[in-house]
Amino acid sequence: MHIRTLTIVGVGLIGGSIGLAAKHRGLAERIVGVGRRPEPLQFAQDHGILDAQTPHLTEGVRNADLVVFCTPVQYIVDLALAAAPNCPAGCLLTDAGSTKAAIVEALEEHLPPGIHFVGSHPLAGSEKQGPEHAFANLFDGRLTVVTQTSRTDRAALDQTAAFWQALGSRVRIMSPEEHDRALATTSHLPHLVAASLASMLPTGLHSLTASGFRDVTRIAAGDPSLWTGIFASNRSAVLDALQHLDDQLANFRLALQTNDQQRLSDLLAQAKRVRDALGS
Amino acid sequence: MHIRTLTIVGVGLIGGSIGLAAKHRGLAERIVGVGRRPEPLQFAQDHGILDAQTPHLTEGVRNADLVVFCTPVQYIVDLALAAAPNCPAGCLLTDAGSTKAAIVEALEEHLPPGIHFVGSHPLAGSEKQGPEHAFANLFDGRLTVVTQTSRTDRAALDQTAAFWQALGSRVRIMSPEEHDRALATTSHLPHLVAASLASMLPTGLHSLTASGFRDVTRIAAGDPSLWTGIFASNRSAVLDALQHLDDQLANFRLALQTNDQQRLSDLLAQAKRVRDALGS
């Protein structure tokens, strides 16, 4: 795969890492960054992540072969709709958003002829923000979900998969809905729970936390605006996952109330089996 | 502080790290390990953590100046009661158990004259087990809670605090009940939640987890027997903390159900403030 101009809209941790990985792997001749705030773009250009940068979307996508939208999910649809008429024919659009159904639904059938959008979600990142936390190996061996629906252009799908593989990622094709249901359990509910536990901690107990509490709540340091967008675009699946969690917590509650130590031990052993199987 | 014979009952991650830290800091002339299973004791002796080892509690404590019980919490009271009559006069007993009220209540007034027990809980460790994961710096800069009640011998309290400080730890004096209430929020509830989230993960979704899920659920790999004992000895406080969590989750549920994005953002921002204040 070779790209003449790769445009990254939203140059933060993910967008910056895409730029770095593309640079390190010689994937693109020229990398253009688009963003509202000048500081992250300047940082990215100064650190060899970008060849050029602009606050103007129209200008940024003008010569693009591939545009990746790496903004918070709530901005992706509007930005892609605004970008598409200014893209050259044959240009491929994709994204790195954490939810997929709403974005794919809004974009797949609403772009000009010859401009295709394929949804993507690289399962990589951290609670940190900004291109200063970007690194070229972020996608190495990680999984990127690329979405397919009955309307997805087959060549665009293949090209999108090849792009993420060229950045070092493994790729799995899923429907947007299947992705969103899965991620509600593996990412969105855990974030909601981490935030709830963090909020419960009074200042006086900060010094009585150890590595366990820090691990469990680490992702609660994520950007509230970014996560509000994720939750708002996957409400139904997150509510279902939350109900499932309530059922699990009810098992623990009953075992505690009745001092059923065998049951407690069974619940903890089941959790350990899953966690051990997952690896470190 | 100088100890002629330090006896460690239960030579796992914590007991082994106490041995290593005491060795590295020249705190004890002789370190004796007591345990049921020969393999961890042999490992610990082969790796310079112990000078001697025995499966017999009576023999292990015979010449001890200080005995530290590092077994799962459910064994500490019985072991300390069995050990005390065989300890030399003036011997100090302490522990490293994650709950304190039940242990301190059962021991402080039930030991022979001249033998004192003071409860301790070093807030250090991990989900790993065994002396092969012990390390000498485990307590460096970490906090150890040492408990005080109206019955606690003042000299024994000071000696216990000095012991943990000599191992590199900071020390805070608290009542056993205050400790247990605090740890229900900072440690026991997070473990219960991590276990619940881990249990929710079907095998088919393992590959769709990223670092967030792994962080949140890491402690669910902890030893079920050890954690059953912790939960069973702190049921009331854990149930209170679980109720508090339910209230937090209800806030998120309502915001999701009503698509109240301002409220979602406020809840996430509050959690981020707490987590950021806690540090990495």
Coordinates of C-alpha atoms in Angstrom, one line a residue:
Chain A
M1 CA 0.0 0.0 0.0
H2 CA 1.3 3.4 -0.9
I3 CA -0.4 6.8 -0.2
R4 CA 0.6 10.0 -1.8
T5 CA -1.3 12.3 0.5
L6 CA -2.6 11.1 3.9
T7 CA -4.8 13.7 5.7
I8 CA -5.4 13.3 9.4
V9 CA -8.2 15.3 10.8
G10 CA -7.7 15.7 14.6
V11 CA -4.0 15.3 15.5
G12 CA -4.1 14.0 19.1
L13 CA -2.8 10.8 20.6
I14 CA -4.5 8.6 17.9
G15 CA -4.1 10.9 15.0
G16 CA -0.5 11.7 15.9
S17 CA 0.3 8.0 16.3
I18 CA -1.2 7.3 12.8
G19 CA 1.1 10.0 11.4
L20 CA 4.2 8.6 13.2
A21 CA 3.4 5.0 12.2
A22 CA 2.9 6.0 8.6
K23 CA 6.2 8.0 8.6
H24 CA 8.1 5.1 10.2
R25 CA 6.8 2.6 7.8
G26 CA 7.1 4.8 4.7
L27 CA 3.4 4.5 4.0
A28 CA 2.7 8.0 2.8
E29 CA 4.6 10.5 0.7
R30 CA 3.0 13.5 2.5
I31 CA 1.0 13.7 5.7
V32 CA -1.3 16.7 6.2
G33 CA -2.9 17.5 9.6
V34 CA -6.1 19.4 10.1
G35 CA -7.3 20.8 13.4
R36 CA -8.9 23.7 15.1
R37 CA -6.1 24.5 17.6
P38 CA -2.7 25.5 16.2
E39 CA -0.6 24.2 19.1
P40 CA -1.0 20.4 18.6
L41 CA -0.6 20.8 14.9
Q42 CA 2.6 22.8 15.3
F43 CA 3.9 20.3 17.8
A44 CA 3.1 17.5 15.4
Q45 CA 4.9 19.2 12.5
D46 CA 7.9 20.1 14.7
H47 CA 8.2 16.5 15.7
G48 CA 8.1 15.0 12.2
I49 CA 4.6 13.7 12.5
L50 CA 3.2 16.0 9.8
D51 CA 4.6 17.5 6.6
A52 CA 2.0 20.2 6.5
Q53 CA -0.9 21.5 8.6
T54 CA -3.9 23.7 8.3
P55 CA -7.0 24.8 10.2
H56 CA -9.0 24.6 7.0
L57 CA -10.6 21.2 6.3
T58 CA -11.3 22.1 2.6
E59 CA -7.6 22.8 2.1
G60 CA -6.4 19.9 4.1
V61 CA -8.3 17.3 2.1
R62 CA -7.9 18.8 -1.4
N63 CA -5.2 16.4 -2.5
A64 CA -5.9 13.5 -0.2
D65 CA -5.9 9.9 -1.2
L66 CA -7.0 8.9 2.3
V67 CA -8.5 11.0 5.1
V68 CA -8.7 9.6 8.6
F69 CA -11.0 11.4 11.1
C70 CA -9.5 11.1 14.6
T71 CA -11.7 13.7 16.4
P72 CA -14.1 12.8 19.2
V73 CA -16.9 10.8 17.8
Q74 CA -19.5 13.6 18.0
Y75 CA -17.7 15.6 15.3
I76 CA -16.8 12.9 12.8
V77 CA -20.1 12.9 10.8
D78 CA -20.2 16.7 10.3
L79 CA -16.5 16.9 9.4
A80 CA -16.7 14.0 6.9
L81 CA -19.8 15.5 5.3
A82 CA -18.1 18.8 5.0
A83 CA -14.8 17.3 3.7
A84 CA -16.2 14.9 1.1
P85 CA -17.2 17.4 -1.6
N86 CA -13.7 18.8 -1.5
C87 CA -11.9 15.5 -1.8
P88 CA -10.5 14.3 -5.1
A89 CA -12.4 11.5 -6.9
G90 CA -11.5 8.1 -5.5
C91 CA -10.6 9.5 -2.1
L92 CA -11.2 7.1 0.8
L93 CA -12.5 8.4 4.1
T94 CA -12.2 6.4 7.4
D95 CA -12.1 7.2 11.1
A96 CA -10.9 6.1 14.4
G97 CA -14.1 6.6 16.4
S98 CA -14.9 4.4 19.4
T99 CA -18.5 3.9 18.3
K100 CA -19.5 3.0 14.8
A101 CA -23.3 2.5 14.1
A102 CA -24.4 6.1 14.2
I103 CA -21.3 7.3 12.2
V104 CA -21.5 4.6 9.5
E105 CA -25.3 5.0 9.2
A106 CA -24.9 8.8 8.7
L107 CA -22.1 8.6 6.2
E108 CA -22.2 5.5 4.0
E109 CA -25.0 6.6 1.7
H110 CA -24.6 10.4 1.9
L111 CA -21.2 11.1 0.2
P112 CA -20.7 12.2 -3.4
P113 CA -20.2 9.5 -6.0
G114 CA -16.7 8.1 -6.0
I115 CA -16.0 9.1 -2.3
H116 CA -16.4 6.2 0.1
F117 CA -16.4 6.1 3.8
V118 CA -15.6 2.9 5.8
G119 CA -15.8 2.9 9.6
S120 CA -12.7 1.9 11.7
H121 CA -11.9 1.7 15.3
P122 CA -8.3 0.9 16.4
L123 CA -8.5 -0.7 19.9
A124 CA -5.5 1.3 21.1
G125 CA -4.9 4.4 23.0
S126 CA -4.8 5.5 26.6
E127 CA -6.3 8.0 29.0
K128 CA -3.8 10.5 27.8
Q129 CA -4.4 13.2 25.2
G130 CA -2.4 15.1 22.6
P131 CA 0.2 14.4 19.9
E132 CA 2.9 14.6 22.6
H133 CA 1.7 11.2 23.8
A134 CA 1.7 9.7 20.3
F135 CA 4.0 6.9 19.4
A136 CA 4.8 5.0 16.2
N137 CA 4.1 1.5 17.7
L138 CA 0.7 2.2 19.1
F139 CA -1.0 -0.1 16.6
D140 CA 1.6 -2.9 16.6
G141 CA -0.2 -6.2 17.1
R142 CA -3.4 -4.4 18.3
L143 CA -6.8 -5.0 16.7
T144 CA -8.6 -2.6 14.5
V145 CA -12.2 -3.2 13.8
V146 CA -13.2 -2.2 10.2
T147 CA -17.0 -2.2 9.7
Q148 CA -19.0 -3.7 6.8
T149 CA -22.6 -3.3 6.0
S150 CA -24.7 -4.2 3.0
R151 CA -23.8 -0.8 1.6
T152 CA -20.1 -0.9 2.1
D153 CA -18.0 -0.6 -1.1
R154 CA -15.8 -3.8 -1.3
A155 CA -12.7 -2.1 -2.7
A156 CA -12.9 0.7 -0.1
L157 CA -13.2 -2.0 2.7
D158 CA -10.2 -3.8 1.4
Q159 CA -8.2 -0.6 1.2
T160 CA -9.2 0.4 4.7
A161 CA -8.2 -2.9 6.1
A162 CA -4.8 -2.7 4.2
F163 CA -4.2 0.8 5.6
W164 CA -4.5 -0.4 9.3
Q165 CA -2.5 -3.5 8.5
A166 CA 0.2 -1.3 7.0
L167 CA 0.3 0.6 10.3
G168 CA 1.0 -2.6 12.2
S169 CA -2.5 -3.5 13.3
R170 CA -4.5 -6.7 12.9
V171 CA -7.9 -6.2 11.4
R172 CA -11.3 -7.7 12.1
I173 CA -14.4 -7.0 9.9
M174 CA -17.6 -6.6 11.9
S175 CA -21.0 -4.9 11.5
P176 CA -21.2 -1.5 13.2
E177 CA -24.0 -2.7 15.5
E178 CA -22.0 -5.8 16.5
H179 CA -19.0 -3.6 17.2
D180 CA -21.0 -1.2 19.4
R181 CA -22.6 -4.0 21.4
A182 CA -19.2 -5.6 22.0
L183 CA -17.4 -2.3 22.9
A184 CA -20.2 -1.4 25.4
T185 CA -19.0 -4.4 27.4
T186 CA -15.3 -4.2 26.8
S187 CA -14.7 -0.5 26.9
H188 CA -17.7 1.8 27.6
L189 CA -19.1 0.1 30.7
P190 CA -15.6 -0.3 32.2
H191 CA -15.1 3.4 31.7
L192 CA -18.4 4.3 33.4
V193 CA -17.6 2.0 36.3
A194 CA -14.1 3.4 36.7
A195 CA -15.6 6.9 36.7
S196 CA -18.1 5.9 39.4
L197 CA -15.5 4.4 41.6
A198 CA -13.2 7.5 41.2
S199 CA -16.1 9.8 42.1
M200 CA -16.7 7.9 45.3
L201 CA -13.3 8.6 46.7
P202 CA -13.3 11.4 49.2
T203 CA -10.1 13.5 49.5
G204 CA -9.3 12.0 52.9
L205 CA -9.0 8.6 51.4
H206 CA -6.5 9.4 48.6
S207 CA -3.6 8.2 50.7
L208 CA -5.3 4.9 51.5
T209 CA -5.4 3.8 47.8
A210 CA -2.9 1.4 46.4
S211 CA -2.1 0.1 42.9
G212 CA -5.4 -1.8 42.7
F213 CA -7.5 1.4 43.0
R214 CA -5.2 3.2 40.6
D215 CA -5.5 0.4 38.0
V216 CA -9.3 0.2 38.3
T217 CA -9.8 3.9 37.9
R218 CA -7.0 4.9 35.5
I219 CA -9.3 5.3 32.5
A220 CA -11.5 7.7 34.5
A221 CA -8.8 10.3 33.7
G222 CA -9.9 10.3 30.1
D223 CA -11.3 13.4 28.4
P224 CA -14.9 13.9 29.6
S225 CA -16.0 15.5 26.3
L226 CA -14.6 12.6 24.2
W227 CA -16.4 10.0 26.5
T228 CA -19.6 12.0 26.6
G229 CA -19.7 11.6 22.8
I230 CA -19.0 7.9 23.1
F231 CA -21.7 7.3 25.7
A232 CA -24.3 9.5 23.9
S233 CA -23.7 7.5 20.6
N234 CA -24.0 4.1 22.2
R235 CA -26.7 4.6 24.9
S236 CA -28.8 1.6 24.3
A237 CA -25.9 -0.9 24.4
V238 CA -24.3 0.7 27.4
L239 CA -27.6 0.6 29.3
D240 CA -27.9 -3.1 28.5
A241 CA -24.3 -3.7 29.7
L242 CA -25.1 -1.8 32.8
Q243 CA -28.0 -4.0 33.5
H244 CA -25.8 -7.0 33.1
L245 CA -23.4 -5.5 35.6
D246 CA -26.2 -4.9 38.0
D247 CA -27.0 -8.7 37.8
Q248 CA -23.3 -9.5 38.6
L249 CA -23.2 -7.1 41.5
A250 CA -26.5 -8.5 42.8
N251 CA -24.8 -12.0 43.0
F252 CA -22.0 -10.5 45.1
R253 CA -24.5 -8.6 47.3
L254 CA -26.5 -11.6 48.1
A255 CA -23.4 -13.7 48.9
L256 CA -22.2 -10.9 51.2
Q257 CA -25.6 -10.5 52.9
T258 CA -26.0 -14.2 53.6
N259 CA -22.2 -14.7 54.3
D260 CA -22.2 -17.4 51.7
Q261 CA -18.4 -17.8 51.5
Q262 CA -18.6 -20.7 49.0
R263 CA -20.6 -18.6 46.7
L264 CA -18.2 -15.6 47.1
S265 CA -15.3 -17.9 46.3
D266 CA -17.0 -19.3 43.3
L267 CA -17.8 -15.8 41.9
L268 CA -14.2 -14.7 42.5
A269 CA -12.8 -17.9 40.9
Q270 CA -14.9 -17.5 37.8
A271 CA -13.7 -13.9 37.5
K272 CA -10.1 -15.0 37.9
R273 CA -10.5 -17.7 35.2
V274 CA -11.6 -15.0 32.7
R275 CA -8.9 -12.5 33.7
D276 CA -6.2 -15.1 33.7
A277 CA -7.3 -16.2 30.2
L278 CA -7.1 -12.6 29.0
G279 CA -3.4 -12.3 29.9
S280 CA -1.5 -9.3 31.2
Chain B
M1 CA 15.5 -0.8 65.3
H2 CA 17.2 -4.1 65.5
I3 CA 15.6 -7.5 65.6
R4 CA 17.5 -10.7 66.5
T5 CA 14.9 -13.1 65.2
L6 CA 12.1 -12.1 62.8
T7 CA 9.6 -14.8 62.1
I8 CA 7.4 -14.5 59.0
V9 CA 4.3 -16.8 59.0
G10 CA 3.1 -17.2 55.4
V11 CA 5.9 -16.5 52.9
G12 CA 4.2 -15.3 49.8
L13 CA 4.4 -12.0 47.9
I14 CA 4.0 -9.9 51.1
G15 CA 5.8 -12.2 53.6
G16 CA 8.7 -12.7 51.1
S17 CA 9.0 -8.9 50.5
I18 CA 9.2 -8.3 54.2
G19 CA 12.0 -10.8 54.4
L20 CA 13.8 -9.2 51.5
A21 CA 13.4 -5.7 52.7
A22 CA 14.6 -6.7 56.2
K23 CA 17.7 -8.4 54.7
H24 CA 18.5 -5.5 52.4
R25 CA 18.2 -3.0 55.3
G26 CA 20.0 -5.2 57.8
L27 CA 17.0 -5.1 60.1
A28 CA 17.2 -8.6 61.5
E29 CA 20.0 -11.0 62.4
R30 CA 18.0 -14.0 61.5
I31 CA 14.8 -14.5 59.5
V32 CA 12.7 -17.6 60.0
G33 CA 9.8 -18.6 57.7
V34 CA 6.8 -20.7 58.7
G35 CA 4.4 -22.2 56.2
R36 CA 2.4 -25.3 55.3
R37 CA 3.8 -25.9 51.9
P38 CA 7.5 -26.6 51.5
E39 CA 8.0 -25.2 48.0
P40 CA 7.6 -21.5 48.7
L41 CA 9.7 -21.8 51.9
Q42 CA 12.4 -23.6 50.0
F43 CA 12.3 -21.0 47.2
A44 CA 12.5 -18.2 49.8
Q45 CA 15.5 -19.8 51.6
D46 CA 17.3 -20.5 48.3
H47 CA 16.9 -16.9 47.3
G48 CA 18.2 -15.4 50.5
I49 CA 14.8 -14.3 51.8
L50 CA 15.0 -16.7 54.8
D51 CA 17.8 -18.0 57.0
A52 CA 15.7 -20.9 58.2
Q53 CA 12.2 -22.4 57.6
T54 CA 9.9 -24.8 59.3
P55 CA 6.3 -26.1 58.8
H56 CA 6.0 -26.0 62.6
L57 CA 4.6 -22.8 64.0
T58 CA 5.7 -23.6 67.6
E59 CA 9.3 -24.1 66.5
G60 CA 9.2 -21.1 64.1
V61 CA 8.3 -18.6 66.8
R62 CA 10.3 -20.0 69.7
N63 CA 13.1 -17.4 69.6
A64 CA 11.2 -14.7 67.8
D65 CA 11.4 -11.0 68.9
L66 CA 8.8 -10.2 66.2
V67 CA 6.3 -12.4 64.4
V68 CA 4.5 -11.1 61.3
F69 CA 1.5 -13.0 60.1
C70 CA 1.2 -12.7 56.3
T71 CA -1.3 -15.4 55.6
P72 CA -4.8 -14.8 54.2
V73 CA -6.9 -12.9 56.8
Q74 CA -9.1 -15.9 57.7
Y75 CA -6.1 -17.8 59.2
I76 CA -4.4 -15.0 61.2
V77 CA -6.4 -15.2 64.4
D78 CA -6.0 -18.9 64.9
L79 CA -2.3 -18.9 64.0
A80 CA -1.6 -16.0 66.3
L81 CA -3.5 -17.6 69.2
A82 CA -1.6 -20.9 68.6
A83 CA 1.7 -19.1 68.3
A84 CA 1.5 -16.7 71.3
P85 CA 2.0 -19.3 74.1
N86 CA 5.2 -20.5 72.4
C87 CA 6.7 -17.0 72.0
P88 CA 9.4 -15.7 74.3
A89 CA 8.3 -13.0 76.8
G90 CA 8.2 -9.6 75.2
C91 CA 7.6 -10.9 71.7
L92 CA 5.6 -8.6 69.5
L93 CA 3.0 -10.0 67.1
T94 CA 1.7 -8.1 64.1
D95 CA 0.2 -9.0 60.7
A96 CA -0.3 -7.8 57.1
G97 CA -4.0 -8.6 56.7
S98 CA -6.2 -6.5 54.5
T99 CA -9.0 -6.2 57.2
K100 CA -8.4 -5.3 60.8
A101 CA -11.4 -5.0 63.0
A102 CA -12.2 -8.8 63.4
I103 CA -8.5 -9.7 63.8
V104 CA -7.7 -7.0 66.3
E105 CA -10.8 -7.6 68.3
A106 CA -10.0 -11.4 68.5
L107 CA -6.4 -10.9 69.5
E108 CA -5.7 -7.8 71.6
E109 CA -7.2 -9.1 74.8
H110 CA -6.6 -12.8 74.4
L111 CA -2.8 -13.2 74.4
P112 CA -0.7 -14.3 77.3
P113 CA 0.8 -11.6 79.5
G114 CA 3.8 -9.9 77.9
I115 CA 2.8 -10.9 74.4
H116 CA 1.3 -8.0 72.4
F117 CA -0.5 -8.0 69.1
V118 CA -0.8 -4.8 67.0
G119 CA -2.7 -4.9 63.7
S120 CA -1.0 -3.7 60.5
H121 CA -1.9 -3.5 56.9
P122 CA 0.8 -2.5 54.3
L123 CA -1.0 -1.0 51.3
A124 CA 1.2 -2.7 48.9
G125 CA 1.1 -5.9 46.8
S126 CA -0.4 -7.0 43.5
E127 CA -2.6 -9.6 42.0
K128 CA 0.4 -11.9 41.9
Q129 CA 1.2 -14.6 44.5
G130 CA 4.2 -16.3 45.9
P131 CA 7.7 -15.4 47.1
E132 CA 8.9 -15.5 43.5
H133 CA 7.1 -12.1 43.0
A134 CA 8.5 -10.6 46.2
F135 CA 10.8 -7.6 46.0
A136 CA 12.8 -5.7 48.5
N137 CA 11.4 -2.3 47.6
L138 CA 7.7 -3.2 47.8
F139 CA 7.1 -1.0 50.9
D140 CA 9.3 2.0 49.8
G141 CA 7.2 5.1 50.2
R142 CA 4.0 3.1 50.5
L143 CA 1.6 3.5 53.4
T144 CA 1.2 1.0 56.2
V145 CA -1.8 1.4 58.5
V146 CA -1.1 0.4 62.1
T147 CA -4.1 0.1 64.3
Q148 CA -4.7 1.5 67.7
T149 CA -7.6 0.9 70.1
S150 CA -8.2 1.7 73.8
R151 CA -6.5 -1.7 74.5
T152 CA -3.4 -1.3 72.4
D153 CA -0.1 -1.4 74.3
R154 CA 1.6 1.9 73.6
A155 CA 5.2 0.5 73.4
A156 CA 4.1 -2.3 71.1
L157 CA 2.3 0.2 68.9
D158 CA 5.5 2.3 68.6
Q159 CA 7.6 -0.8 67.9
T160 CA 5.2 -1.9 65.2
A161 CA 5.3 1.5 63.5
A162 CA 9.1 1.6 63.8
F163 CA 9.2 -1.9 62.1
W164 CA 7.3 -0.8 59.0
Q165 CA 9.2 2.4 58.8
A166 CA 12.4 0.5 58.9
L167 CA 11.1 -1.5 55.9
G168 CA 10.7 1.7 54.0
S169 CA 7.0 2.4 54.6
R170 CA 5.2 5.4 55.8
V171 CA 2.9 4.7 58.8
R172 CA -0.6 6.0 59.6
I173 CA -2.3 5.1 62.9
M174 CA -6.0 4.4 62.6
S175 CA -8.7 2.5 64.5
P176 CA -9.4 -0.9 63.0
E177 CA -13.0 0.1 62.2
E178 CA -11.9 3.3 60.4
H179 CA -9.4 1.3 58.4
D180 CA -12.0 -1.3 57.4
R181 CA -14.5 1.3 56.3
A182 CA -11.9 3.2 54.2
L183 CA -10.5 0.0 52.6
A184 CA -14.0 -1.1 51.6
T185 CA -14.0 1.9 49.3
T186 CA -10.4 2.0 48.2
S187 CA -9.8 -1.7 47.8
H188 CA -12.5 -4.2 48.5
L189 CA -15.3 -2.6 46.4
P190 CA -12.9 -2.0 43.5
H191 CA -12.0 -5.7 43.6
L192 CA -15.6 -6.8 43.6
V193 CA -16.3 -4.5 40.6
A194 CA -13.3 -5.7 38.7
A195 CA -14.4 -9.3 39.3
S196 CA -17.9 -8.5 38.1
L197 CA -16.6 -6.9 34.9
A198 CA -14.3 -9.8 34.2
S199 CA -17.1 -12.3 34.7
M200 CA -19.2 -10.4 32.2
L201 CA -16.7 -11.0 29.4
P202 CA -17.6 -13.9 27.0
T203 CA -14.7 -15.7 25.3
G204 CA -15.7 -14.2 22.0
L205 CA -15.0 -10.7 23.2
H206 CA -11.5 -11.3 24.6
S207 CA -9.9 -10.0 21.4
L208 CA -12.0 -6.8 21.6
T209 CA -10.5 -5.7 24.9
A210 CA -7.8 -3.1 25.0
S211 CA -5.6 -1.7 27.8
G212 CA -8.6 0.0 29.5
F213 CA -10.4 -3.3 30.2
R214 CA -7.1 -4.9 31.3
D215 CA -6.4 -2.1 33.7
V216 CA -9.9 -2.1 35.2
T217 CA -10.0 -5.9 35.7
R218 CA -6.3 -6.6 36.6
I219 CA -7.0 -7.2 40.3
A220 CA -9.7 -9.8 39.5
A221 CA -6.7 -12.2 38.9
G222 CA -6.1 -12.1 42.7
D223 CA -6.4 -15.3 44.7
P224 CA -10.1 -16.1 45.3
S225 CA -9.4 -17.7 48.7
L226 CA -7.5 -14.7 49.9
W227 CA -10.3 -12.3 48.7
T228 CA -13.1 -14.5 50.1
G229 CA -11.6 -14.1 53.5
I230 CA -11.3 -10.3 53.0
F231 CA -14.9 -9.9 51.9
A232 CA -16.2 -12.2 54.7
S233 CA -14.4 -10.2 57.3
N234 CA -15.6 -6.8 56.1
R235 CA -19.1 -7.6 54.8
S236 CA -21.0 -4.7 56.4
A237 CA -18.6 -2.0 55.1
V238 CA -18.4 -3.6 51.6
L239 CA -22.2 -3.7 51.4
D240 CA -22.3 0.0 52.4
A241 CA -19.7 0.9 49.7
L242 CA -21.7 -1.2 47.2
Q243 CA -24.8 0.8 48.0
H244 CA -22.8 4.0 47.4
L245 CA -21.6 2.6 44.0
D246 CA -25.2 1.8 43.1
D247 CA -26.1 5.5 43.7
Q248 CA -23.2 6.6 41.4
L249 CA -24.3 4.1 38.7
A250 CA -27.9 5.3 39.0
N251 CA -26.7 8.8 38.1
F252 CA -25.1 7.5 34.9
R253 CA -28.1 5.4 34.1
L254 CA -30.5 8.3 34.4
A255 CA -28.2 10.5 32.3
L256 CA -28.0 7.8 29.6
Q257 CA -31.7 7.1 29.6
T258 CA -32.6 10.8 29.2
N259 CA -29.6 11.5 26.9
D260 CA -28.6 14.3 29.3
Q261 CA -25.2 15.0 27.8
Q262 CA -24.4 17.9 30.1
R263 CA -25.0 15.6 33.1
L264 CA -22.9 12.9 31.6
S265 CA -20.1 15.4 31.0
D266 CA -20.4 16.7 34.5
L267 CA -20.2 13.2 36.0
L268 CA -17.2 12.3 33.9
A269 CA -15.5 15.6 34.7
Q270 CA -16.0 15.1 38.4
A271 CA -14.4 11.6 38.1
K272 CA -11.5 13.0 36.1
R273 CA -10.8 15.6 38.8
V274 CA -10.5 12.9 41.5
R275 CA -8.4 10.6 39.3
D276 CA -6.1 13.4 38.2
A277 CA -5.6 14.5 41.8
L278 CA -4.7 10.9 42.7
G279 CA -1.7 10.8 40.3
S280 CA -0.4 7.9 38.2

